[in-house]
Amino acid sequence: MAAIMIKKIFLIASCVVYATLRCIAQSSSSFDKEYVLAKEIIGASRFKVFLNYNNLKIFIGTAYGNIQYGPKGLVTFIHESSHIYDNIKSAGMRDMRYYWSDSNQLLEVRVTPNYITSDSIASILPDYVTNKPLTQTYILCKGDCLSRSYGIFGLLEEFNAYSLEARSLVDMFGFFETCSYTNRPTFWEGYLKSTYDSWINFYYFNIFFSTYLKYASMQRRGFYNSLVNDGHFTNTFSQIYNKYNEALTALDSINRKVRVKVSSGNKKIYSYPFMEDYNSIRALAEDNETKLYLSMLLKIALKEQRSSSR
């Protein structure tokens, strides 16, 4: 895994030499600098197609997306752009959903008839997650939001978008490390926060998927059997899940270097307020029942999550 990650980092680094030069030489206003830099980073990555589907400027140059404070604006652009791309490809096809996976790979699933909307599972979610923002956003959202109205097929859309965030953090690490504008403690603190967010999102959706299957097995056995025996769906689900998991494993390795950059070798690591949520949600996601239901959708049996060194 380490060899694969190093290979990926070198490939990305070789693709962004021009972007690095722009990073060092750029001397215009802060917003222009960040926009040009962001455009070069995305344009040199596997996600460059998204520049044709969304307005990058919306995500750059604000307190939320300022690159000097981390990659949040970049990964949010990738996340939201993947939704636009997927919805365009899925337009007019109520019985099909498409998920962008890579520059040359578009995954698809056939929507099982009479599926369960995601809000149906709210009553059996673990108490800890019921009122959390992600639950309110994706399970109990108002209106015709995809994650609720399309049930597990819409949840998979969001899970894939978060997977792309984690994968982009791995892909772009080589550039961030060689760019003088980003290779500083303030940026790396934001990078570290984004990697923890990727883990938290992964764990929440593990719980959502598991609870969805639990509810279906109890209330809609016919639909449940159709879903877990649909080889096309389980193959797509497994590909998205495993790529996300692989990215998180790579990020764990990268973060050992990043924590040193944040602490500058001598100072104490910052105290992160999100750590309590991370530890709590991880415990729920690694519960045996959660793993059991998830294994129904995965092509390979769920392995024990590797203990994190955090």
PDB file of C-alpha atoms in Angstrom:
ATOM      1  CA  MET A   1       0.000   0.000   0.000  1.00  0.00           C
ATOM      2  CA  ALA A   2       2.862   2.390   0.871  1.00  0.00           C
ATOM      3  CA  ALA A   3       4.508   1.712  -2.500  1.00  0.00           C
ATOM      4  CA  ILE A   4       1.249   2.412  -4.331  1.00  0.00           C
ATOM      5  CA  MET A   5       0.741   5.636  -2.411  1.00  0.00           C
ATOM      6  CA  ILE A   6       4.308   6.835  -3.144  1.00  0.00           C
ATOM      7  CA  LYS A   7       3.810   6.034  -6.829  1.00  0.00           C
ATOM      8  CA  LYS A   8       0.582   8.058  -6.880  1.00  0.00           C
ATOM      9  CA  ILE A   9       2.248  11.001  -5.166  1.00  0.00           C
ATOM     10  CA  PHE A  10       5.120  11.044  -7.678  1.00  0.00           C
ATOM     11  CA  LEU A  11       2.654  10.862 -10.577  1.00  0.00           C
ATOM     12  CA  ILE A  12       0.671  13.787  -9.216  1.00  0.00           C
ATOM     13  CA  ALA A  13       3.837  15.768  -8.489  1.00  0.00           C
ATOM     14  CA  SER A  14       5.009  15.304 -12.091  1.00  0.00           C
ATOM     15  CA  CYS A  15       1.669  16.605 -13.349  1.00  0.00           C
ATOM     16  CA  VAL A  16       1.745  19.833 -11.378  1.00  0.00           C
ATOM     17  CA  VAL A  17       5.204  21.258 -12.075  1.00  0.00           C
ATOM     18  CA  TYR A  18       3.645  24.148 -13.981  1.00  0.00           C
ATOM     19  CA  ALA A  19       1.185  24.737 -11.154  1.00  0.00           C
ATOM     20  CA  THR A  20       4.109  24.854  -8.701  1.00  0.00           C
ATOM     21  CA  LEU A  21       5.847  27.485 -10.779  1.00  0.00           C
ATOM     22  CA  ARG A  22       2.667  29.550 -10.874  1.00  0.00           C
ATOM     23  CA  CYS A  23       2.359  29.106  -7.131  1.00  0.00           C
ATOM     24  CA  ILE A  24       5.845  30.508  -6.500  1.00  0.00           C
ATOM     25  CA  ALA A  25       5.744  33.279  -9.098  1.00  0.00           C
ATOM     26  CA  GLN A  26       2.182  34.568  -8.711  1.00  0.00           C
ATOM     27  CA  SER A  27       2.147  38.102  -7.323  1.00  0.00           C
ATOM     28  CA  SER A  28      -1.361  39.463  -8.006  1.00  0.00           C
ATOM     29  CA  SER A  29      -4.143  39.989  -5.463  1.00  0.00           C
ATOM     30  CA  SER A  30      -4.850  37.290  -2.894  1.00  0.00           C
ATOM     31  CA  PHE A  31      -8.121  36.226  -4.529  1.00  0.00           C
ATOM     32  CA  ASP A  32      -6.607  36.107  -8.040  1.00  0.00           C
ATOM     33  CA  LYS A  33      -3.633  34.176  -6.713  1.00  0.00           C
ATOM     34  CA  GLU A  34      -5.842  31.604  -5.038  1.00  0.00           C
ATOM     35  CA  TYR A  35      -8.159  31.259  -8.017  1.00  0.00           C
ATOM     36  CA  VAL A  36      -5.306  30.769 -10.505  1.00  0.00           C
ATOM     37  CA  LEU A  37      -3.616  28.341  -8.155  1.00  0.00           C
ATOM     38  CA  ALA A  38      -6.836  26.377  -7.581  1.00  0.00           C
ATOM     39  CA  LYS A  39      -7.552  26.212 -11.302  1.00  0.00           C
ATOM     40  CA  GLU A  40      -4.062  24.884 -11.990  1.00  0.00           C
ATOM     41  CA  ILE A  41      -4.346  22.279  -9.242  1.00  0.00           C
ATOM     42  CA  ILE A  42      -7.716  20.985 -10.460  1.00  0.00           C
ATOM     43  CA  GLY A  43      -6.659  21.233 -14.103  1.00  0.00           C
ATOM     44  CA  ALA A  44      -3.639  19.008 -13.502  1.00  0.00           C
ATOM     45  CA  SER A  45      -5.625  16.398 -11.597  1.00  0.00           C
ATOM     46  CA  ARG A  46      -7.980  13.551 -12.477  1.00  0.00           C
ATOM     47  CA  PHE A  47     -10.839  15.930 -11.583  1.00  0.00           C
ATOM     48  CA  LYS A  48     -10.184  18.472 -14.349  1.00  0.00           C
ATOM     49  CA  VAL A  49     -13.438  17.578 -16.150  1.00  0.00           C
ATOM     50  CA  PHE A  50     -15.322  19.268 -13.299  1.00  0.00           C
ATOM     51  CA  LEU A  51     -14.013  22.674 -14.389  1.00  0.00           C
ATOM     52  CA  ASN A  52     -16.573  22.406 -17.216  1.00  0.00           C
ATOM     53  CA  TYR A  53     -19.477  21.790 -14.837  1.00  0.00           C
ATOM     54  CA  ASN A  54     -19.125  24.247 -11.971  1.00  0.00           C
ATOM     55  CA  ASN A  55     -17.834  27.711 -11.048  1.00  0.00           C
ATOM     56  CA  LEU A  56     -14.586  27.284  -9.129  1.00  0.00           C
ATOM     57  CA  LYS A  57     -14.610  30.919  -8.004  1.00  0.00           C
ATOM     58  CA  ILE A  58     -17.588  30.242  -5.741  1.00  0.00           C
ATOM     59  CA  PHE A  59     -15.448  27.917  -3.610  1.00  0.00           C
ATOM     60  CA  ILE A  60     -12.202  29.929  -3.519  1.00  0.00           C
ATOM     61  CA  GLY A  61     -11.289  33.193  -1.831  1.00  0.00           C
ATOM     62  CA  THR A  62     -13.631  33.102   1.152  1.00  0.00           C
ATOM     63  CA  ALA A  63     -12.898  32.350   4.788  1.00  0.00           C
ATOM     64  CA  TYR A  64     -14.374  28.891   4.124  1.00  0.00           C
ATOM     65  CA  GLY A  65     -12.400  28.102   0.997  1.00  0.00           C
ATOM     66  CA  ASN A  66      -9.198  30.116   1.405  1.00  0.00           C
ATOM     67  CA  ILE A  67      -6.356  27.859   0.267  1.00  0.00           C
ATOM     68  CA  GLN A  68      -3.855  29.359   2.677  1.00  0.00           C
ATOM     69  CA  TYR A  69      -5.922  27.863   5.491  1.00  0.00           C
ATOM     70  CA  GLY A  70      -6.368  24.414   3.959  1.00  0.00           C
ATOM     71  CA  PRO A  71      -7.836  22.490   1.004  1.00  0.00           C
ATOM     72  CA  LYS A  72     -11.499  22.685   2.087  1.00  0.00           C
ATOM     73  CA  GLY A  73     -12.537  24.916  -0.821  1.00  0.00           C
ATOM     74  CA  LEU A  74     -10.866  22.591  -3.341  1.00  0.00           C
ATOM     75  CA  VAL A  75     -12.379  19.370  -2.025  1.00  0.00           C
ATOM     76  CA  THR A  76     -15.821  20.987  -1.671  1.00  0.00           C
ATOM     77  CA  PHE A  77     -15.634  22.053  -5.319  1.00  0.00           C
ATOM     78  CA  ILE A  78     -14.874  18.444  -6.296  1.00  0.00           C
ATOM     79  CA  HIS A  79     -17.702  17.129  -4.103  1.00  0.00           C
ATOM     80  CA  GLU A  80     -20.369  19.486  -5.426  1.00  0.00           C
ATOM     81  CA  SER A  81     -19.192  19.234  -9.040  1.00  0.00           C
ATOM     82  CA  SER A  82     -19.506  15.457  -8.949  1.00  0.00           C
ATOM     83  CA  HIS A  83     -23.203  15.898  -8.060  1.00  0.00           C
ATOM     84  CA  ILE A  84     -23.749  18.161 -11.056  1.00  0.00           C
ATOM     85  CA  TYR A  85     -21.967  15.678 -13.335  1.00  0.00           C
ATOM     86  CA  ASP A  86     -23.883  12.674 -11.966  1.00  0.00           C
ATOM     87  CA  ASN A  87     -27.254  14.403 -12.188  1.00  0.00           C
ATOM     88  CA  ILE A  88     -26.653  15.432 -15.783  1.00  0.00           C
ATOM     89  CA  LYS A  89     -25.748  11.849 -16.692  1.00  0.00           C
ATOM     90  CA  SER A  90     -28.759  10.494 -14.764  1.00  0.00           C
ATOM     91  CA  ALA A  91     -31.254  13.070 -16.069  1.00  0.00           C
ATOM     92  CA  GLY A  92     -34.490  11.527 -17.335  1.00  0.00           C
ATOM     93  CA  MET A  93     -33.555   8.045 -16.093  1.00  0.00           C
ATOM     94  CA  ARG A  94     -35.654   7.407 -13.011  1.00  0.00           C
ATOM     95  CA  ASP A  95     -34.601   3.747 -12.945  1.00  0.00           C
ATOM     96  CA  MET A  96     -30.838   4.386 -13.288  1.00  0.00           C
ATOM     97  CA  ARG A  97     -28.216   6.305 -11.314  1.00  0.00           C
ATOM     98  CA  TYR A  98     -24.693   7.135 -12.475  1.00  0.00           C
ATOM     99  CA  TYR A  99     -21.673   7.895 -10.279  1.00  0.00           C
ATOM    100  CA  TRP A 100     -18.445   9.527 -11.444  1.00  0.00           C
ATOM    101  CA  SER A 101     -15.511   7.394 -10.290  1.00  0.00           C
ATOM    102  CA  ASP A 102     -12.571   8.495 -12.413  1.00  0.00           C
ATOM    103  CA  SER A 103     -11.731  10.308 -15.627  1.00  0.00           C
ATOM    104  CA  ASN A 104     -12.430   7.141 -17.602  1.00  0.00           C
ATOM    105  CA  GLN A 105     -14.923   5.367 -15.336  1.00  0.00           C
ATOM    106  CA  LEU A 106     -18.611   6.049 -14.747  1.00  0.00           C
ATOM    107  CA  LEU A 107     -20.295   3.587 -12.397  1.00  0.00           C
ATOM    108  CA  GLU A 108     -24.010   2.816 -12.650  1.00  0.00           C
ATOM    109  CA  VAL A 109     -26.772   1.062 -10.750  1.00  0.00           C
ATOM    110  CA  ARG A 110     -30.323   0.106 -11.609  1.00  0.00           C
ATOM    111  CA  VAL A 111     -32.720   1.548  -9.053  1.00  0.00           C
ATOM    112  CA  THR A 112     -34.683  -1.249  -7.380  1.00  0.00           C
ATOM    113  CA  PRO A 113     -38.436  -0.561  -7.702  1.00  0.00           C
ATOM    114  CA  ASN A 114     -40.368   0.458  -4.581  1.00  0.00           C
ATOM    115  CA  TYR A 115     -37.229   1.351  -2.669  1.00  0.00           C
ATOM    116  CA  ILE A 116     -37.356   2.861   0.832  1.00  0.00           C
ATOM    117  CA  THR A 117     -36.778   6.586   1.246  1.00  0.00           C
ATOM    118  CA  SER A 118     -34.029   7.420   3.716  1.00  0.00           C
ATOM    119  CA  ASP A 119     -36.220   9.273   6.205  1.00  0.00           C
ATOM    120  CA  SER A 120     -37.932   5.951   6.950  1.00  0.00           C
ATOM    121  CA  ILE A 121     -34.893   4.796   8.925  1.00  0.00           C
ATOM    122  CA  ALA A 122     -34.718   7.819  11.258  1.00  0.00           C
ATOM    123  CA  SER A 123     -36.606   6.095  14.086  1.00  0.00           C
ATOM    124  CA  ILE A 124     -34.034   3.287  14.435  1.00  0.00           C
ATOM    125  CA  LEU A 125     -30.837   5.319  13.999  1.00  0.00           C
ATOM    126  CA  PRO A 126     -28.541   5.257  17.056  1.00  0.00           C
ATOM    127  CA  ASP A 127     -29.541   8.039  19.450  1.00  0.00           C
ATOM    128  CA  TYR A 128     -26.126   9.667  19.182  1.00  0.00           C
ATOM    129  CA  VAL A 129     -26.497  10.506  15.492  1.00  0.00           C
ATOM    130  CA  THR A 130     -30.203  11.453  15.364  1.00  0.00           C
ATOM    131  CA  ASN A 131     -29.742  15.208  15.747  1.00  0.00           C
ATOM    132  CA  LYS A 132     -26.319  15.517  14.153  1.00  0.00           C
ATOM    133  CA  PRO A 133     -25.878  17.818  11.112  1.00  0.00           C
ATOM    134  CA  LEU A 134     -25.128  14.993   8.677  1.00  0.00           C
ATOM    135  CA  THR A 135     -28.308  13.171   9.701  1.00  0.00           C
ATOM    136  CA  GLN A 136     -30.369  16.322   9.316  1.00  0.00           C
ATOM    137  CA  THR A 137     -28.753  17.002   5.936  1.00  0.00           C
ATOM    138  CA  TYR A 138     -28.973  13.549   4.358  1.00  0.00           C
ATOM    139  CA  ILE A 139     -31.664  11.574   6.206  1.00  0.00           C
ATOM    140  CA  LEU A 140     -34.155  14.179   7.424  1.00  0.00           C
ATOM    141  CA  CYS A 141     -33.613  16.831   4.749  1.00  0.00           C
ATOM    142  CA  LYS A 142     -36.635  18.792   3.564  1.00  0.00           C
ATOM    143  CA  GLY A 143     -37.901  18.876   0.003  1.00  0.00           C
ATOM    144  CA  ASP A 144     -36.772  16.571  -2.783  1.00  0.00           C
ATOM    145  CA  CYS A 145     -33.136  16.107  -1.743  1.00  0.00           C
ATOM    146  CA  LEU A 146     -31.526  13.171  -3.504  1.00  0.00           C
ATOM    147  CA  SER A 147     -30.171  11.417  -0.401  1.00  0.00           C
ATOM    148  CA  ARG A 148     -33.666  11.165   1.102  1.00  0.00           C
ATOM    149  CA  SER A 149     -35.916  10.771  -1.928  1.00  0.00           C
ATOM    150  CA  TYR A 150     -33.708   8.173  -3.672  1.00  0.00           C
ATOM    151  CA  GLY A 151     -33.039   6.131  -0.541  1.00  0.00           C
ATOM    152  CA  ILE A 152     -29.856   4.087  -0.542  1.00  0.00           C
ATOM    153  CA  PHE A 153     -29.169   5.061  -4.161  1.00  0.00           C
ATOM    154  CA  GLY A 154     -29.114   8.739  -3.189  1.00  0.00           C
ATOM    155  CA  LEU A 155     -27.043   8.019  -0.078  1.00  0.00           C
ATOM    156  CA  LEU A 156     -24.523   6.249  -2.299  1.00  0.00           C
ATOM    157  CA  GLU A 157     -24.331   9.401  -4.443  1.00  0.00           C
ATOM    158  CA  GLU A 158     -23.316  11.438  -1.391  1.00  0.00           C
ATOM    159  CA  PHE A 159     -20.947   8.746  -0.147  1.00  0.00           C
ATOM    160  CA  ASN A 160     -19.209   8.712  -3.514  1.00  0.00           C
ATOM    161  CA  ALA A 161     -18.815  12.510  -3.419  1.00  0.00           C
ATOM    162  CA  TYR A 162     -17.161  12.257  -0.005  1.00  0.00           C
ATOM    163  CA  SER A 163     -14.971   9.458  -1.339  1.00  0.00           C
ATOM    164  CA  LEU A 164     -13.748  11.829  -4.061  1.00  0.00           C
ATOM    165  CA  GLU A 165     -12.841  14.364  -1.374  1.00  0.00           C
ATOM    166  CA  ALA A 166     -10.621  11.816   0.395  1.00  0.00           C
ATOM    167  CA  ARG A 167      -9.067  10.653  -2.869  1.00  0.00           C
ATOM    168  CA  SER A 168      -8.281  14.245  -3.879  1.00  0.00           C
ATOM    169  CA  LEU A 169      -6.498  14.860  -0.563  1.00  0.00           C
ATOM    170  CA  VAL A 170      -4.220  11.914  -1.372  1.00  0.00           C
ATOM    171  CA  ASP A 171      -3.696  12.891  -5.011  1.00  0.00           C
ATOM    172  CA  MET A 172      -2.838  16.529  -4.290  1.00  0.00           C
ATOM    173  CA  PHE A 173      -0.558  15.966  -1.303  1.00  0.00           C
ATOM    174  CA  GLY A 174       2.572  15.975  -3.465  1.00  0.00           C
ATOM    175  CA  PHE A 175       1.691  19.398  -4.841  1.00  0.00           C
ATOM    176  CA  PHE A 176       0.768  20.870  -1.472  1.00  0.00           C
ATOM    177  CA  GLU A 177       4.109  19.714  -0.070  1.00  0.00           C
ATOM    178  CA  THR A 178       6.159  21.359  -2.833  1.00  0.00           C
ATOM    179  CA  CYS A 179       4.209  24.611  -3.096  1.00  0.00           C
ATOM    180  CA  SER A 180       5.572  27.426  -0.931  1.00  0.00           C
ATOM    181  CA  TYR A 181       2.081  28.920  -0.633  1.00  0.00           C
ATOM    182  CA  THR A 182       0.635  25.772   0.942  1.00  0.00           C
ATOM    183  CA  ASN A 183       3.642  24.191   2.660  1.00  0.00           C
ATOM    184  CA  ARG A 184       3.152  26.036   5.944  1.00  0.00           C
ATOM    185  CA  PRO A 185       1.620  25.128   9.319  1.00  0.00           C
ATOM    186  CA  THR A 186      -1.627  27.094   8.812  1.00  0.00           C
ATOM    187  CA  PHE A 187      -2.388  25.172   5.623  1.00  0.00           C
ATOM    188  CA  TRP A 188      -1.461  21.796   7.094  1.00  0.00           C
ATOM    189  CA  GLU A 189      -3.722  22.354  10.084  1.00  0.00           C
ATOM    190  CA  GLY A 190      -6.610  22.787   7.630  1.00  0.00           C
ATOM    191  CA  TYR A 191      -5.439  19.721   5.677  1.00  0.00           C
ATOM    192  CA  LEU A 192      -5.413  17.646   8.860  1.00  0.00           C
ATOM    193  CA  LYS A 193      -8.938  18.836   9.675  1.00  0.00           C
ATOM    194  CA  SER A 194     -10.110  17.812   6.182  1.00  0.00           C
ATOM    195  CA  THR A 195      -8.659  14.317   6.591  1.00  0.00           C
ATOM    196  CA  TYR A 196     -10.457  13.873   9.914  1.00  0.00           C
ATOM    197  CA  ASP A 197     -13.650  15.117   8.249  1.00  0.00           C
ATOM    198  CA  SER A 198     -13.190  12.422   5.610  1.00  0.00           C
ATOM    199  CA  TRP A 199     -13.017   9.761   8.321  1.00  0.00           C
ATOM    200  CA  ILE A 200     -16.052  11.167  10.151  1.00  0.00           C
ATOM    201  CA  ASN A 201     -18.118  11.238   6.945  1.00  0.00           C
ATOM    202  CA  PHE A 202     -17.067   7.663   6.169  1.00  0.00           C
ATOM    203  CA  TYR A 203     -18.192   6.485   9.598  1.00  0.00           C
ATOM    204  CA  TYR A 204     -21.531   8.320   9.450  1.00  0.00           C
ATOM    205  CA  PHE A 205     -22.400   6.770   6.113  1.00  0.00           C
ATOM    206  CA  ASN A 206     -21.395   3.322   7.380  1.00  0.00           C
ATOM    207  CA  ILE A 207     -24.078   3.822  10.019  1.00  0.00           C
ATOM    208  CA  PHE A 208     -26.618   5.168   7.495  1.00  0.00           C
ATOM    209  CA  PHE A 209     -26.129   2.218   5.136  1.00  0.00           C
ATOM    210  CA  SER A 210     -26.214  -0.331   7.943  1.00  0.00           C
ATOM    211  CA  THR A 211     -29.366   1.162   9.494  1.00  0.00           C
ATOM    212  CA  TYR A 212     -31.027   1.315   6.071  1.00  0.00           C
ATOM    213  CA  LEU A 213     -30.395  -2.392   5.535  1.00  0.00           C
ATOM    214  CA  LYS A 214     -31.514  -3.241   9.060  1.00  0.00           C
ATOM    215  CA  TYR A 215     -34.790  -1.389   8.505  1.00  0.00           C
ATOM    216  CA  ALA A 216     -35.308  -3.031   5.106  1.00  0.00           C
ATOM    217  CA  SER A 217     -34.645  -6.509   6.523  1.00  0.00           C
ATOM    218  CA  MET A 218     -37.302  -5.945   9.187  1.00  0.00           C
ATOM    219  CA  GLN A 219     -39.956  -4.000   7.249  1.00  0.00           C
ATOM    220  CA  ARG A 220     -39.447  -4.739   3.533  1.00  0.00           C
ATOM    221  CA  ARG A 221     -37.901  -8.171   3.238  1.00  0.00           C
ATOM    222  CA  GLY A 222     -38.613  -8.504  -0.476  1.00  0.00           C
ATOM    223  CA  PHE A 223     -36.842  -5.242  -1.273  1.00  0.00           C
ATOM    224  CA  TYR A 224     -33.979  -6.195   1.054  1.00  0.00           C
ATOM    225  CA  ASN A 225     -33.450  -9.529  -0.716  1.00  0.00           C
ATOM    226  CA  SER A 226     -33.560  -7.868  -4.139  1.00  0.00           C
ATOM    227  CA  LEU A 227     -30.996  -5.277  -3.092  1.00  0.00           C
ATOM    228  CA  VAL A 228     -28.393  -7.529  -1.456  1.00  0.00           C
ATOM    229  CA  ASN A 229     -28.691 -10.064  -4.298  1.00  0.00           C
ATOM    230  CA  ASP A 230     -28.329  -7.448  -7.027  1.00  0.00           C
ATOM    231  CA  GLY A 231     -24.788  -8.162  -8.204  1.00  0.00           C
ATOM    232  CA  HIS A 232     -24.639  -4.973 -10.257  1.00  0.00           C
ATOM    233  CA  PHE A 233     -25.498  -2.812  -7.251  1.00  0.00           C
ATOM    234  CA  THR A 234     -23.206  -4.619  -4.803  1.00  0.00           C
ATOM    235  CA  ASN A 235     -20.340  -4.381  -7.315  1.00  0.00           C
ATOM    236  CA  THR A 236     -20.777  -0.615  -7.702  1.00  0.00           C
ATOM    237  CA  PHE A 237     -21.210  -0.161  -3.953  1.00  0.00           C
ATOM    238  CA  SER A 238     -18.062  -2.217  -3.277  1.00  0.00           C
ATOM    239  CA  GLN A 239     -15.975  -0.242  -5.763  1.00  0.00           C
ATOM    240  CA  ILE A 240     -16.961   3.097  -4.218  1.00  0.00           C
ATOM    241  CA  TYR A 241     -16.573   1.804  -0.655  1.00  0.00           C
ATOM    242  CA  ASN A 242     -13.186   0.194  -1.243  1.00  0.00           C
ATOM    243  CA  LYS A 243     -11.749   3.241  -3.037  1.00  0.00           C
ATOM    244  CA  TYR A 244     -12.842   5.420  -0.133  1.00  0.00           C
ATOM    245  CA  ASN A 245     -11.304   3.009   2.361  1.00  0.00           C
ATOM    246  CA  GLU A 246      -8.050   2.861   0.386  1.00  0.00           C
ATOM    247  CA  ALA A 247      -7.841   6.658   0.332  1.00  0.00           C
ATOM    248  CA  LEU A 248      -8.338   6.816   4.106  1.00  0.00           C
ATOM    249  CA  THR A 249      -5.588   4.253   4.641  1.00  0.00           C
ATOM    250  CA  ALA A 250      -3.257   6.369   2.498  1.00  0.00           C
ATOM    251  CA  LEU A 251      -4.261   9.499   4.430  1.00  0.00           C
ATOM    252  CA  ASP A 252      -3.354   7.821   7.707  1.00  0.00           C
ATOM    253  CA  SER A 253       0.170   7.353   6.375  1.00  0.00           C
ATOM    254  CA  ILE A 254       0.342  10.908   5.026  1.00  0.00           C
ATOM    255  CA  ASN A 255      -0.938  12.364   8.293  1.00  0.00           C
ATOM    256  CA  ARG A 256       2.090  11.124  10.181  1.00  0.00           C
ATOM    257  CA  LYS A 257       4.074  13.633   8.143  1.00  0.00           C
ATOM    258  CA  VAL A 258       1.386  16.314   8.318  1.00  0.00           C
ATOM    259  CA  ARG A 259       1.196  16.291  12.115  1.00  0.00           C
ATOM    260  CA  VAL A 260       4.907  17.083  12.222  1.00  0.00           C
ATOM    261  CA  LYS A 261       4.339  20.012   9.851  1.00  0.00           C
ATOM    262  CA  VAL A 262       1.505  21.342  12.028  1.00  0.00           C
ATOM    263  CA  SER A 263       3.503  21.088  15.225  1.00  0.00           C
ATOM    264  CA  SER A 264       6.680  22.409  13.550  1.00  0.00           C
ATOM    265  CA  GLY A 265       8.612  19.756  15.446  1.00  0.00           C
ATOM    266  CA  ASN A 266       8.467  21.458  18.859  1.00  0.00           C
ATOM    267  CA  LYS A 267       5.023  22.863  19.575  1.00  0.00           C
ATOM    268  CA  LYS A 268       2.155  20.850  20.949  1.00  0.00           C
ATOM    269  CA  ILE A 269      -0.359  19.585  18.378  1.00  0.00           C
ATOM    270  CA  TYR A 270      -3.468  21.742  18.269  1.00  0.00           C
ATOM    271  CA  SER A 271      -6.469  20.537  20.271  1.00  0.00           C
ATOM    272  CA  TYR A 272      -9.193  19.707  17.769  1.00  0.00           C
ATOM    273  CA  PRO A 273     -12.816  20.152  18.910  1.00  0.00           C
ATOM    274  CA  PHE A 274     -14.003  17.533  16.410  1.00  0.00           C
ATOM    275  CA  MET A 275     -12.019  14.724  18.044  1.00  0.00           C
ATOM    276  CA  GLU A 276     -14.822  13.826  20.469  1.00  0.00           C
ATOM    277  CA  ASP A 277     -17.265  13.387  17.580  1.00  0.00           C
ATOM    278  CA  TYR A 278     -14.670  11.358  15.677  1.00  0.00           C
ATOM    279  CA  ASN A 279     -14.125   8.937  18.551  1.00  0.00           C
ATOM    280  CA  SER A 280     -17.849   8.521  19.256  1.00  0.00           C
ATOM    281  CA  ILE A 281     -18.917   7.991  15.669  1.00  0.00           C
ATOM    282  CA  ARG A 282     -16.038   5.611  15.047  1.00  0.00           C
ATOM    283  CA  ALA A 283     -17.157   3.397  17.934  1.00  0.00           C
ATOM    284  CA  LEU A 284     -20.672   3.182  16.465  1.00  0.00           C
ATOM    285  CA  ALA A 285     -19.392   2.496  12.948  1.00  0.00           C
ATOM    286  CA  GLU A 286     -17.148  -0.305  14.163  1.00  0.00           C
ATOM    287  CA  ASP A 287     -19.973  -2.002  16.059  1.00  0.00           C
ATOM    288  CA  ASN A 288     -20.424  -5.641  15.042  1.00  0.00           C
ATOM    289  CA  GLU A 289     -24.011  -5.100  13.896  1.00  0.00           C
ATOM    290  CA  THR A 290     -22.968  -2.209  11.665  1.00  0.00           C
ATOM    291  CA  LYS A 291     -20.276  -4.354  10.071  1.00  0.00           C
ATOM    292  CA  LEU A 292     -22.636  -7.286   9.654  1.00  0.00           C
ATOM    293  CA  TYR A 293     -25.180  -5.337   7.606  1.00  0.00           C
ATOM    294  CA  LEU A 294     -22.484  -3.598   5.565  1.00  0.00           C
ATOM    295  CA  SER A 295     -20.987  -6.962   4.669  1.00  0.00           C
ATOM    296  CA  MET A 296     -24.233  -7.781   2.861  1.00  0.00           C
ATOM    297  CA  LEU A 297     -23.343  -5.169   0.234  1.00  0.00           C
ATOM    298  CA  LEU A 298     -19.608  -5.706  -0.056  1.00  0.00           C
ATOM    299  CA  LYS A 299     -18.022  -8.096  -2.494  1.00  0.00           C
ATOM    300  CA  ILE A 300     -15.406  -8.964   0.096  1.00  0.00           C
ATOM    301  CA  ALA A 301     -15.992  -9.514   3.803  1.00  0.00           C
ATOM    302  CA  LEU A 302     -15.431  -6.451   5.950  1.00  0.00           C
ATOM    303  CA  LYS A 303     -11.998  -6.572   7.488  1.00  0.00           C
ATOM    304  CA  GLU A 304     -11.265  -5.156  10.897  1.00  0.00           C
ATOM    305  CA  GLN A 305     -10.517  -1.457  10.557  1.00  0.00           C
ATOM    306  CA  ARG A 306      -6.858  -0.896  11.146  1.00  0.00           C
ATOM    307  CA  SER A 307      -6.265   0.838  14.465  1.00  0.00           C
ATOM    308  CA  SER A 308      -5.454   4.477  13.861  1.00  0.00           C
ATOM    309  CA  SER A 309      -2.380   6.015  15.397  1.00  0.00           C
ATOM    310  CA  ARG A 310      -4.248   9.243  16.130  1.00  0.00           C
TER     311      ARG A 310
END
